[in-house]
XYZ file of C-alpha atoms in Angstrom:
201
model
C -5.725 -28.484 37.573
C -6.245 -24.598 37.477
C -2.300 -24.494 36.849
C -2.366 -27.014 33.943
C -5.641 -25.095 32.462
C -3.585 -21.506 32.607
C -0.463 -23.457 30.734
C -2.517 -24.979 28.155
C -4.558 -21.118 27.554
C -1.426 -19.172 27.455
C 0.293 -21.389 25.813
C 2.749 -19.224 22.983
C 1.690 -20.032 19.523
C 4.484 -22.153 17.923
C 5.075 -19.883 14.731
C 6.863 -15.506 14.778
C 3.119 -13.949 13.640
C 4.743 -11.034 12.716
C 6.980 -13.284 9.994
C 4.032 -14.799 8.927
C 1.943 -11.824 8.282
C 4.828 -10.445 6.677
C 4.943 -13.597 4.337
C 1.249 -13.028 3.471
C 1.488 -9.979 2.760
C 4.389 -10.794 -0.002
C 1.866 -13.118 -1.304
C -0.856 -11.016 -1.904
C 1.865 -8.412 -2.931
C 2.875 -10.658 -5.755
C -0.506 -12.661 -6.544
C -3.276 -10.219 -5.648
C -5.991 -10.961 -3.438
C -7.993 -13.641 -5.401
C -5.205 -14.839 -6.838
C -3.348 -15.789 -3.363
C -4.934 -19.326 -2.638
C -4.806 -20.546 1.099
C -3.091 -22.822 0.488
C -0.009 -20.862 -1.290
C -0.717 -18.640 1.654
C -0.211 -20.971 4.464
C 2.216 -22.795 3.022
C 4.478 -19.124 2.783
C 3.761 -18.527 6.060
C 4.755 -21.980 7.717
C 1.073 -22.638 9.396
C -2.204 -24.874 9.033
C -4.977 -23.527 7.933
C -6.161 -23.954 11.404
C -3.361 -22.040 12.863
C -3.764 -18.983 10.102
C -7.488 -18.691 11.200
C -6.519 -18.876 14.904
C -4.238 -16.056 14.434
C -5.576 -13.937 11.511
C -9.249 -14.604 11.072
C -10.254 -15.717 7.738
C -8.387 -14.933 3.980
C -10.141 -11.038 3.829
C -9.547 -10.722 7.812
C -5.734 -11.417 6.754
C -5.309 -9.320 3.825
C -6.837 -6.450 5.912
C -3.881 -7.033 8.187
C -1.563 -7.460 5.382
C -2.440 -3.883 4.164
C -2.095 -2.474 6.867
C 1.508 -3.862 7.254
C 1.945 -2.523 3.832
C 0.871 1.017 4.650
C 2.901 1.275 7.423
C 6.079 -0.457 5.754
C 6.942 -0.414 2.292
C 3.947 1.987 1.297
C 4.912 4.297 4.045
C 6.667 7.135 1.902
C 3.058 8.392 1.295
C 2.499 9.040 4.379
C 6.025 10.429 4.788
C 5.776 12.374 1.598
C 3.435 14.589 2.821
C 6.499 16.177 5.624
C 8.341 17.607 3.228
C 8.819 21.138 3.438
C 7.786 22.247 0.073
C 4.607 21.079 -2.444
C 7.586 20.249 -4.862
C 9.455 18.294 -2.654
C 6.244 16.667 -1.450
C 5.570 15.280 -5.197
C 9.283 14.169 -5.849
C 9.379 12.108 -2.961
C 5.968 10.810 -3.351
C 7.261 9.429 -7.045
C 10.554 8.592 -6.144
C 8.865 6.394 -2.809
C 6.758 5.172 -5.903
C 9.718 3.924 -7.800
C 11.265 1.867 -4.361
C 8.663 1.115 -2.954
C 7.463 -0.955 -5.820
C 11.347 -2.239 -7.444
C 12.311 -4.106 -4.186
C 15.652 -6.286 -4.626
C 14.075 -8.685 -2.196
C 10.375 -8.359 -3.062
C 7.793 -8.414 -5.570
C 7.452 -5.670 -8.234
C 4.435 -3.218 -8.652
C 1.983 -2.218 -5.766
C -0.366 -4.474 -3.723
C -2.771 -1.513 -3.507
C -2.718 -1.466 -7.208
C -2.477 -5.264 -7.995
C -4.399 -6.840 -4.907
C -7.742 -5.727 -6.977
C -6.997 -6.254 -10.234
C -9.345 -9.367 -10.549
C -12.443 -8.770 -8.605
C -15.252 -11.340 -8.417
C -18.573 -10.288 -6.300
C -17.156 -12.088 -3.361
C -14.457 -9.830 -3.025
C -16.077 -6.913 -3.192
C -15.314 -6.017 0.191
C -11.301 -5.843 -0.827
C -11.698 -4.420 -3.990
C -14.164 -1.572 -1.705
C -11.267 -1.528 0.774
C -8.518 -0.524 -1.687
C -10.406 1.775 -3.708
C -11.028 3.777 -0.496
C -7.180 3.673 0.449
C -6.298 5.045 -2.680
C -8.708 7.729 -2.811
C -7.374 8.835 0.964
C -4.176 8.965 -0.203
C -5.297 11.291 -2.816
C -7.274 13.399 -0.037
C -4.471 13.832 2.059
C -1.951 14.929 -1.385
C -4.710 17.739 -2.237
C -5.211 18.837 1.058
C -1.063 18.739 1.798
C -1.331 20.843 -1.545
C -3.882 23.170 -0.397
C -2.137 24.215 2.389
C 0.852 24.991 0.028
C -1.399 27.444 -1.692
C -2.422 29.082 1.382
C 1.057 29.477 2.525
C 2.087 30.741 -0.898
C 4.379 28.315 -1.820
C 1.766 27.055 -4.662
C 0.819 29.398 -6.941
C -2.841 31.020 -5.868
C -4.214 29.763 -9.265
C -2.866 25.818 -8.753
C -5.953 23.187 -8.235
C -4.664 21.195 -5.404
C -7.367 18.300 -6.549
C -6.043 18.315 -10.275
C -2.238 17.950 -8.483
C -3.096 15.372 -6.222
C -5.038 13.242 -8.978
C -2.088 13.847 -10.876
C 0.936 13.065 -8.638
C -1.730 10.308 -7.422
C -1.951 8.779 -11.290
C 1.604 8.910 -12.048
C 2.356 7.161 -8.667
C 0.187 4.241 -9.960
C 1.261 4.481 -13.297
C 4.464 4.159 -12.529
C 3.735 0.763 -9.898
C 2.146 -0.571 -13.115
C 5.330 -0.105 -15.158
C 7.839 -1.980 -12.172
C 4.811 -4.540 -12.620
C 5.532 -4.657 -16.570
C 8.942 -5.152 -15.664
C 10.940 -1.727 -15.626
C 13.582 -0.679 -13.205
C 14.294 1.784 -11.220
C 16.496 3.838 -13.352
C 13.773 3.973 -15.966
C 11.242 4.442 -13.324
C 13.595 7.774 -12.075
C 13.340 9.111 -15.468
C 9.228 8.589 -15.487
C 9.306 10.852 -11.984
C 11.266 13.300 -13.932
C 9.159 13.580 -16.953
C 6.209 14.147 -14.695
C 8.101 17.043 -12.366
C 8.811 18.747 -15.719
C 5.531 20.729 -15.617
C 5.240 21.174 -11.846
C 3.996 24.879 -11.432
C 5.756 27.386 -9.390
């Protein structure tokens, strides 16, 4: 009996949940958080509803996983931006990871940072709260990458690190918006080159 009890606990789930949290997350990528119904998010991933709470948690439990699949996967030149050797270098890559990251051949177009809160109702505060605070770190972590360009001199010693970071920050968004409206990735480029044209230094 204790043998047929420890088979029927560790039994493996019958669905990949790494497949199927990447599936939800292309969901809310495309549809937003509020937008993404359970049932359109189930049925992407292959589960019950039963299974996805078994797994996940419930829908905001989920999307709080999804993000964070998103930050560390398609979202991830960000993070990566900030490596690069120079504050100039730091910015281009940070647009041009914009541009990719949000023109996928095999995915939806825009951001899911950007779109996931887009439609807001009281009860999904909490998301909407969630995103507006990963946004705003990624814009900490720009002006504070930028700040220590100043200090090393490779920023001019009159540059505002904040007003760069809110900048490279906006344009980032602004250009997810745009592969939302529907533009490419050629005239994304030539968006990230308009914005480099003032870059100081």
């Amino acid at each position: 009996m204790g043998e047929s009890r420890k088979a029927v606990m560790g039994r493996p789930r019958g669905f990949d949940v790494d497949q199927a949290l990447e599936r939800a997350m292309r969901v809310f990528w495309a549809r937003g958080y509020e937008g993404a119904s359970l049932a359109e998010l189930t049925g992407a991933m292959g589960i019950t509803k039963t299974s996805m709470y078994a797994a996940f948690g419930n829908k905001e439990q989920l999307f709080r996983k999804a993000l964070q699949r998103y930050g560390a996967g398609p979202a991830a030149y960000a993070t990566d931006a900030l490596e690069e050797p120079t504050a100039r270098a730091v910015a281009v890559a940070f647009l041009r990871g914009a541009v990719c990251a949000t023109t996928p051949p095999d995915g939806p177009s825009g951001c899911l940072t950007v779109q996931g809160a887009l439609a807001s109702s009281d009860e999904s505060r909490a998301v909407h709260d969630l995103l507006v605070d990963w946004r705003n770190d990624a814009g900490v972590r720009l002006e504070e990458r930028f700040r220590r360009a100043v200090d090393e001199g490779d920023l001019p010693r009159d540059a505002d690190p904040r007003r760069l970071a809110r900048y490279i920050l906006t344009m980032g968004f602004g250009i997810a918006v745009q592969a939302a409206n529907g533009l490419g990735p050629a005239e994304l480029d030539e968006i990230a080159d308009t914005a480099l044209l003032g870059w100081p230094g």
